[in-house]
Coordinates of C-alpha atoms in Angstrom, one line a residue:
M1 CA 22.8 -6.3 9.1
N2 CA 22.1 -6.2 5.4
S3 CA 24.9 -5.0 3.1
Y4 CA 22.3 -3.5 0.8
K5 CA 19.2 -1.2 0.8
L6 CA 15.8 -2.1 -0.5
L7 CA 14.5 -0.1 -3.4
T8 CA 11.1 -1.9 -3.3
P9 CA 7.5 -1.0 -2.4
G10 CA 7.7 -2.8 1.0
P11 CA 9.2 -4.5 2.8
L12 CA 11.6 -1.6 2.7
T13 CA 14.7 -0.3 4.4
T14 CA 13.9 0.7 8.0
T15 CA 15.9 2.8 10.5
S16 CA 18.1 1.2 13.1
S17 CA 15.9 2.6 15.8
V18 CA 12.8 0.8 14.3
K19 CA 14.8 -2.5 14.2
E20 CA 16.0 -2.0 17.8
E21 CA 12.4 -2.1 19.0
M22 CA 12.2 -5.7 18.0
L23 CA 15.0 -6.7 20.4
V24 CA 12.6 -6.7 23.3
D25 CA 10.1 -9.5 24.0
R26 CA 6.7 -8.4 25.1
C27 CA 3.7 -10.2 26.6
T28 CA 0.4 -9.9 24.6
W29 CA -1.7 -9.7 27.9
D30 CA 0.5 -7.0 29.5
D31 CA -1.1 -3.6 29.9
S32 CA 2.0 -1.9 28.6
Y33 CA 1.8 -3.8 25.4
K34 CA -1.9 -3.3 25.0
S35 CA -1.3 0.4 25.5
I36 CA 1.0 0.3 22.4
T37 CA -1.9 -1.1 20.4
Q38 CA -4.2 1.7 21.5
K39 CA -1.6 4.3 20.8
I40 CA -1.2 3.0 17.3
R41 CA -4.9 3.1 16.7
S42 CA -5.2 6.7 17.8
Q43 CA -2.2 7.8 15.7
L44 CA -3.6 6.2 12.6
L45 CA -6.8 8.0 13.0
K46 CA -4.9 11.3 13.3
L47 CA -3.0 10.6 10.2
A48 CA -6.2 9.9 8.3
G49 CA -7.9 13.1 9.5
A50 CA -10.6 10.9 11.0
A51 CA -12.3 11.8 14.3
P52 CA -12.8 8.9 16.8
E53 CA -16.5 9.7 17.0
A54 CA -16.9 8.7 13.4
Y55 CA -14.0 6.3 12.6
T56 CA -12.0 3.6 14.2
A57 CA -8.7 1.8 13.4
I58 CA -8.5 -2.0 13.5
L59 CA -5.2 -3.9 13.3
M60 CA -5.2 -7.3 11.6
Q61 CA -2.5 -10.0 11.8
G62 CA -0.9 -11.0 8.5
S63 CA 0.2 -9.2 5.3
G64 CA -1.7 -6.4 3.7
T65 CA -3.6 -8.9 1.6
F66 CA -5.0 -10.4 4.8
A67 CA -6.3 -7.0 5.8
V68 CA -7.9 -6.4 2.4
E69 CA -9.6 -9.8 2.6
S70 CA -10.8 -9.1 6.1
V71 CA -12.8 -6.2 4.7
M72 CA -14.1 -8.1 1.7
T73 CA -15.3 -11.0 3.8
S74 CA -16.6 -8.8 6.6
A75 CA -18.1 -5.8 5.0
V76 CA -19.8 -7.2 1.9
S77 CA -22.8 -9.5 2.5
G78 CA -24.3 -12.1 0.3
T79 CA -27.0 -9.7 -0.7
D80 CA -24.6 -6.9 -1.6
K81 CA -22.7 -6.5 -4.8
V82 CA -19.2 -5.0 -5.1
L83 CA -17.9 -3.2 -8.2
I84 CA -14.1 -3.7 -8.3
V85 CA -12.1 -1.2 -10.4
T86 CA -8.9 -2.7 -11.7
N87 CA -5.9 -1.4 -13.6
G88 CA -3.2 -3.7 -12.1
A89 CA -2.5 -7.0 -10.4
Y90 CA -3.6 -5.8 -6.9
G91 CA -7.0 -4.8 -8.1
E92 CA -7.2 -8.1 -9.8
R93 CA -6.3 -9.8 -6.5
I94 CA -9.4 -8.2 -5.0
V95 CA -11.4 -9.8 -7.8
E96 CA -9.8 -13.2 -6.9
M97 CA -10.8 -12.7 -3.3
A98 CA -14.4 -12.0 -4.3
R99 CA -14.4 -15.3 -6.3
Y100 CA -13.0 -17.3 -3.3
I101 CA -15.5 -15.7 -0.9
G102 CA -18.4 -16.1 -3.3
L103 CA -19.3 -12.5 -3.4
P104 CA -21.6 -11.0 -6.0
Y105 CA -19.3 -8.7 -7.9
A106 CA -18.6 -6.9 -11.2
E107 CA -15.2 -5.8 -12.5
Y108 CA -14.5 -2.6 -14.3
R109 CA -11.1 -3.1 -16.0
V110 CA -9.0 -0.5 -17.7
G111 CA -5.5 -0.6 -19.1
Y112 CA -2.6 -0.8 -16.7
D113 CA -1.4 2.7 -17.7
Q114 CA -4.9 4.3 -17.8
Y115 CA -7.2 5.9 -15.2
P116 CA -10.7 4.7 -14.8
D117 CA -13.0 6.8 -17.0
E118 CA -15.5 8.8 -14.9
A119 CA -18.3 8.6 -17.5
E120 CA -17.9 4.8 -17.9
L121 CA -17.9 4.3 -14.1
K122 CA -21.0 6.4 -13.7
A123 CA -22.7 4.4 -16.5
I124 CA -21.9 1.1 -14.8
L125 CA -23.4 2.3 -11.5
E126 CA -26.5 3.7 -13.3
A127 CA -27.0 0.5 -15.3
D128 CA -26.6 -1.9 -12.3
G129 CA -28.8 -1.0 -9.3
Q130 CA -27.6 -4.0 -7.4
I131 CA -24.1 -2.6 -6.8
T132 CA -23.8 -1.5 -3.2
H133 CA -20.0 -1.3 -2.8
L134 CA -17.1 0.1 -4.8
A135 CA -13.5 -1.1 -4.3
I136 CA -10.4 0.5 -5.8
V137 CA -6.6 0.4 -5.3
H138 CA -5.2 3.9 -4.8
C139 CA -1.6 3.3 -5.8
E140 CA -1.3 0.3 -8.0
T141 CA 2.2 -1.0 -7.3
T142 CA 2.0 -3.1 -10.4
T143 CA 3.0 0.0 -12.3
G144 CA 3.2 2.9 -9.9
I145 CA 0.1 4.6 -11.2
L146 CA -1.7 6.8 -8.7
N147 CA -5.4 6.5 -9.3
P148 CA -7.6 9.6 -9.0
L149 CA -9.0 8.8 -5.6
E150 CA -10.8 12.1 -5.0
K151 CA -12.8 11.7 -8.2
I152 CA -13.6 8.1 -7.6
A153 CA -14.7 8.8 -4.0
A154 CA -16.9 11.7 -5.2
I155 CA -18.7 9.3 -7.6
A156 CA -19.1 6.7 -4.9
K157 CA -20.6 9.3 -2.6
A158 CA -22.9 10.7 -5.3
Y159 CA -24.3 7.2 -6.0
K160 CA -24.4 6.3 -2.3
K161 CA -22.0 3.4 -2.6
T162 CA -19.8 2.1 0.2
I163 CA -16.2 2.7 -0.9
I164 CA -13.4 0.4 0.0
V165 CA -9.9 1.8 -0.7
D166 CA -6.8 -0.3 -0.8
A167 CA -4.2 2.3 0.2
M168 CA -1.5 -0.2 0.8
S169 CA 1.3 1.6 -0.9
S170 CA 0.1 5.2 -0.4
F171 CA -1.2 5.7 3.2
G172 CA 1.4 7.5 5.3
G173 CA 3.3 8.7 2.2
I174 CA 0.5 10.6 0.5
E175 CA -2.1 12.7 2.3
I176 CA -5.5 11.1 2.2
D177 CA -8.4 13.0 3.8
V178 CA -10.4 9.9 4.7
A179 CA -13.3 11.7 6.4
G180 CA -13.4 14.5 3.9
L181 CA -13.6 12.1 1.0
G182 CA -16.2 10.0 2.8
I183 CA -14.1 6.8 2.6
D184 CA -15.8 3.9 4.4
Y185 CA -12.9 1.5 4.6
L186 CA -9.2 2.3 4.0
I187 CA -6.7 -0.5 4.2
S188 CA -2.9 -0.3 4.5
S189 CA 0.0 -2.2 6.0
A190 CA 2.8 -1.8 8.6
N191 CA 5.6 -2.2 6.1
K192 CA 4.8 0.5 3.6
C193 CA 5.0 4.3 3.8
I194 CA 5.0 4.4 7.6
Q195 CA 8.2 2.4 7.4
G196 CA 7.6 -0.4 9.8
V197 CA 8.2 -4.1 9.2
P198 CA 5.9 -6.8 7.8
G199 CA 3.5 -8.6 10.1
F200 CA 0.1 -6.8 10.2
G201 CA -2.2 -4.6 8.2
F202 CA -4.8 -2.1 9.4
V203 CA -8.2 -0.9 8.5
I204 CA -9.5 2.6 9.1
A205 CA -13.3 2.1 9.1
K206 CA -16.4 4.3 9.4
L207 CA -18.1 3.3 12.7
D208 CA -21.6 3.1 11.4
K209 CA -20.6 0.9 8.5
L210 CA -18.5 -1.4 10.7
A211 CA -21.3 -1.7 13.3
A212 CA -23.6 -3.1 10.5
C213 CA -21.1 -5.9 9.7
R214 CA -21.8 -8.1 12.7
G215 CA -22.2 -11.7 11.6
I216 CA -21.3 -11.2 8.0
A217 CA -17.7 -12.6 8.0
R218 CA -17.1 -16.0 6.4
S219 CA -13.8 -16.3 8.3
L220 CA -13.1 -16.6 12.0
S221 CA -9.6 -15.1 11.9
L222 CA -10.5 -12.4 9.4
D223 CA -13.6 -11.2 11.1
L224 CA -13.1 -7.5 11.2
Y225 CA -16.1 -6.8 13.4
D226 CA -15.0 -9.2 16.1
Q227 CA -11.4 -7.9 15.9
W228 CA -12.7 -4.3 16.4
K229 CA -14.8 -5.3 19.4
G230 CA -11.9 -7.0 21.1
M231 CA -9.5 -4.1 20.5
D232 CA -12.1 -1.6 21.7
K233 CA -12.5 -3.4 24.9
D234 CA -8.9 -3.2 26.2
G235 CA -6.5 -3.2 23.3
K236 CA -6.2 -7.0 23.2
W237 CA -5.9 -8.7 19.9
R238 CA -8.2 -11.8 19.5
F239 CA -5.3 -14.1 18.6
T240 CA -1.6 -14.0 19.0
S241 CA -0.3 -10.7 17.7
P242 CA 3.1 -10.0 16.1
T243 CA 4.4 -8.2 19.2
H244 CA 7.9 -7.3 17.9
V245 CA 6.3 -5.9 14.7
V246 CA 3.7 -3.9 16.6
A247 CA 6.4 -2.2 18.8
A248 CA 8.5 -1.4 15.7
F249 CA 5.5 0.1 14.0
S250 CA 4.8 2.3 17.0
K251 CA 8.3 3.6 16.8
A252 CA 7.9 4.1 13.0
L253 CA 4.8 6.2 13.6
D254 CA 6.8 8.4 16.0
E255 CA 9.6 8.8 13.5
L256 CA 7.0 9.8 10.8
E257 CA 5.8 12.6 13.1
A258 CA 9.4 13.7 13.9
E259 CA 10.1 13.9 10.1
G260 CA 7.3 16.4 9.7
G261 CA 4.4 14.1 9.1
I262 CA 3.0 13.0 5.8
P263 CA 3.7 16.3 4.0
A264 CA 7.4 16.0 4.7
R265 CA 7.6 12.3 3.9
Y266 CA 5.7 12.9 0.7
E267 CA 8.1 15.6 -0.4
R268 CA 11.1 13.3 0.3
Y269 CA 9.5 10.5 -1.7
R270 CA 8.5 12.9 -4.5
H271 CA 12.0 14.3 -4.7
N272 CA 13.5 10.7 -4.8
N273 CA 11.1 9.8 -7.6
E274 CA 11.9 12.9 -9.7
L275 CA 15.6 12.3 -9.4
L276 CA 15.2 8.7 -10.3
R277 CA 13.1 9.3 -13.4
D278 CA 15.3 12.1 -14.6
G279 CA 18.5 10.2 -13.9
L280 CA 17.5 7.0 -15.7
G281 CA 15.9 9.0 -18.6
K282 CA 19.4 10.4 -19.3
L283 CA 20.6 6.8 -19.6
G284 CA 17.9 5.8 -22.1
I285 CA 15.7 4.0 -19.5
H286 CA 12.2 5.4 -19.6
P287 CA 9.1 4.9 -17.3
Y288 CA 6.0 3.0 -18.3
I289 CA 3.6 5.5 -16.7
S290 CA 3.3 9.1 -17.8
G291 CA 4.5 11.7 -15.4
E292 CA 1.0 13.1 -14.5
K293 CA -0.2 9.6 -13.5
Q294 CA 3.0 8.6 -11.6
S295 CA 3.0 8.0 -7.9
P296 CA 6.0 9.0 -5.8
I297 CA 6.1 5.4 -4.4
I298 CA 7.4 3.1 -7.1
T299 CA 8.2 3.5 -10.8
T300 CA 8.0 0.9 -13.6
F301 CA 10.7 1.2 -16.2
L302 CA 10.8 -0.3 -19.7
Y303 CA 13.7 -2.4 -20.7
P304 CA 16.1 -0.1 -22.6
D305 CA 16.7 -2.5 -25.5
E306 CA 16.2 -6.1 -26.6
T307 CA 19.6 -7.2 -25.2
F308 CA 18.9 -6.1 -21.7
C309 CA 19.1 -8.9 -19.2
F310 CA 17.3 -8.2 -15.9
D311 CA 18.9 -10.9 -13.9
E312 CA 22.4 -9.7 -14.8
F313 CA 21.4 -6.1 -14.1
Y314 CA 19.8 -7.1 -10.8
G315 CA 22.9 -8.9 -9.6
Y316 CA 25.2 -6.0 -10.7
V317 CA 23.1 -3.4 -8.7
K318 CA 22.7 -5.7 -5.7
E319 CA 26.5 -6.3 -5.4
R320 CA 26.8 -2.5 -5.2
G321 CA 24.4 -2.0 -2.4
Y322 CA 20.8 -1.8 -3.7
V323 CA 18.0 -4.3 -4.4
I324 CA 15.3 -3.5 -7.0
Y325 CA 12.1 -5.3 -8.1
P326 CA 11.3 -7.3 -11.3
G327 CA 8.4 -6.1 -13.4
K328 CA 4.8 -7.4 -13.0
L329 CA 3.5 -6.8 -16.5
T330 CA 2.9 -9.7 -18.9
D331 CA 2.7 -7.8 -22.2
V332 CA 5.9 -5.7 -22.0
D333 CA 9.3 -6.2 -20.3
T334 CA 9.8 -4.0 -17.3
F335 CA 11.5 -3.7 -14.0
R336 CA 10.5 -1.6 -10.9
I337 CA 12.4 0.7 -8.5
G338 CA 10.8 1.9 -5.3
N339 CA 11.9 5.1 -3.5
I340 CA 10.1 4.7 -0.2
G341 CA 11.6 3.7 3.1
E342 CA 14.8 5.1 4.6
I343 CA 16.0 6.3 1.2
Y344 CA 17.4 9.7 0.5
E345 CA 18.7 11.8 -2.4
E346 CA 22.2 10.4 -2.0
D347 CA 20.9 6.9 -2.5
I348 CA 19.1 7.8 -5.7
E349 CA 22.2 9.6 -7.0
R350 CA 24.4 6.6 -6.1
L351 CA 21.9 4.2 -7.8
C352 CA 21.9 6.3 -11.0
S353 CA 25.7 6.3 -11.0
I354 CA 25.7 2.4 -10.6
I355 CA 23.3 2.1 -13.5
E356 CA 25.3 4.4 -15.6
Q357 CA 28.4 2.3 -15.0
Y358 CA 26.5 -0.8 -15.9
R359 CA 25.2 0.7 -19.1
G360 CA 28.6 2.0 -20.0
G361 CA 30.4 -1.3 -19.3
T362 CA 29.9 -4.9 -20.3
G363 CA 26.2 -4.7 -19.3
R364 CA 23.5 -3.3 -21.5

């Protein structure tokens, strides 16, 4: 077992009971395994507040990026045009996908520490009548900013655009009323706030939108429509599924419910984040994102001074039991600390104590 905990946005620290589920080998064709897949799909819809008469959940092999690309290649046709809102590296990754696939697209880019401007977004939609889809990242783990999903979804609905939401780092840790917001496709991953392990992503899709996607996909393995049809038939994945990961995720879903559901998990994450920001602020280490825009998932911190050496700092913290993340910005020096996963108040307090020792010792 690891001698350290992960303070990252996923993969993250999981419970022993989730890990133990991976000690059993399962057959992909067995009814007991297929029933796990169907259980997961049902539970995901419940978490999303989405009725099975209007929505479905599809599991897709691979990392979260695979699941995002499955939607982009399956839900946006060559005669459609997608507006991609970006304020971080993961929104920009969707732009890169569009280029690879050959999709007609437009990008609305704002600063990494800024929200999309509602008036500007409306102006883009009014000026370009070819836009049919709008894609946005809810929680940009580049910085930790939490984009105003309710406002963006309302604009998409008002302009009758299909909305694609990358909720990779937020679903399961922040309540999202998928049906109430009229979200057409929401994408997340097993190894984020539901606290499973890496190996597959999932898409919560509006049935009428998904039904219209037949034949659009440019990829066999990422064909979301065909994956849905296979799973709806009997719970069978089209190709070899990550059986150990699926079983672990099923357990993680049960543990989320036992904790008190998304509201309880959100409160734990929020409390962790508040302690972290306050504790490091007292040590002269300040966040990149302002408090009102900060998610409870991951925080980007500015280097405290010009002498700060991240590699040295990283090693010091890891030796004492915690692994953190390097920054992902190019114009300013930063590092990131996540507070999701099996992390509690005592972990954050211990981390702040370690960092205080580092700042007060030979480190800077």
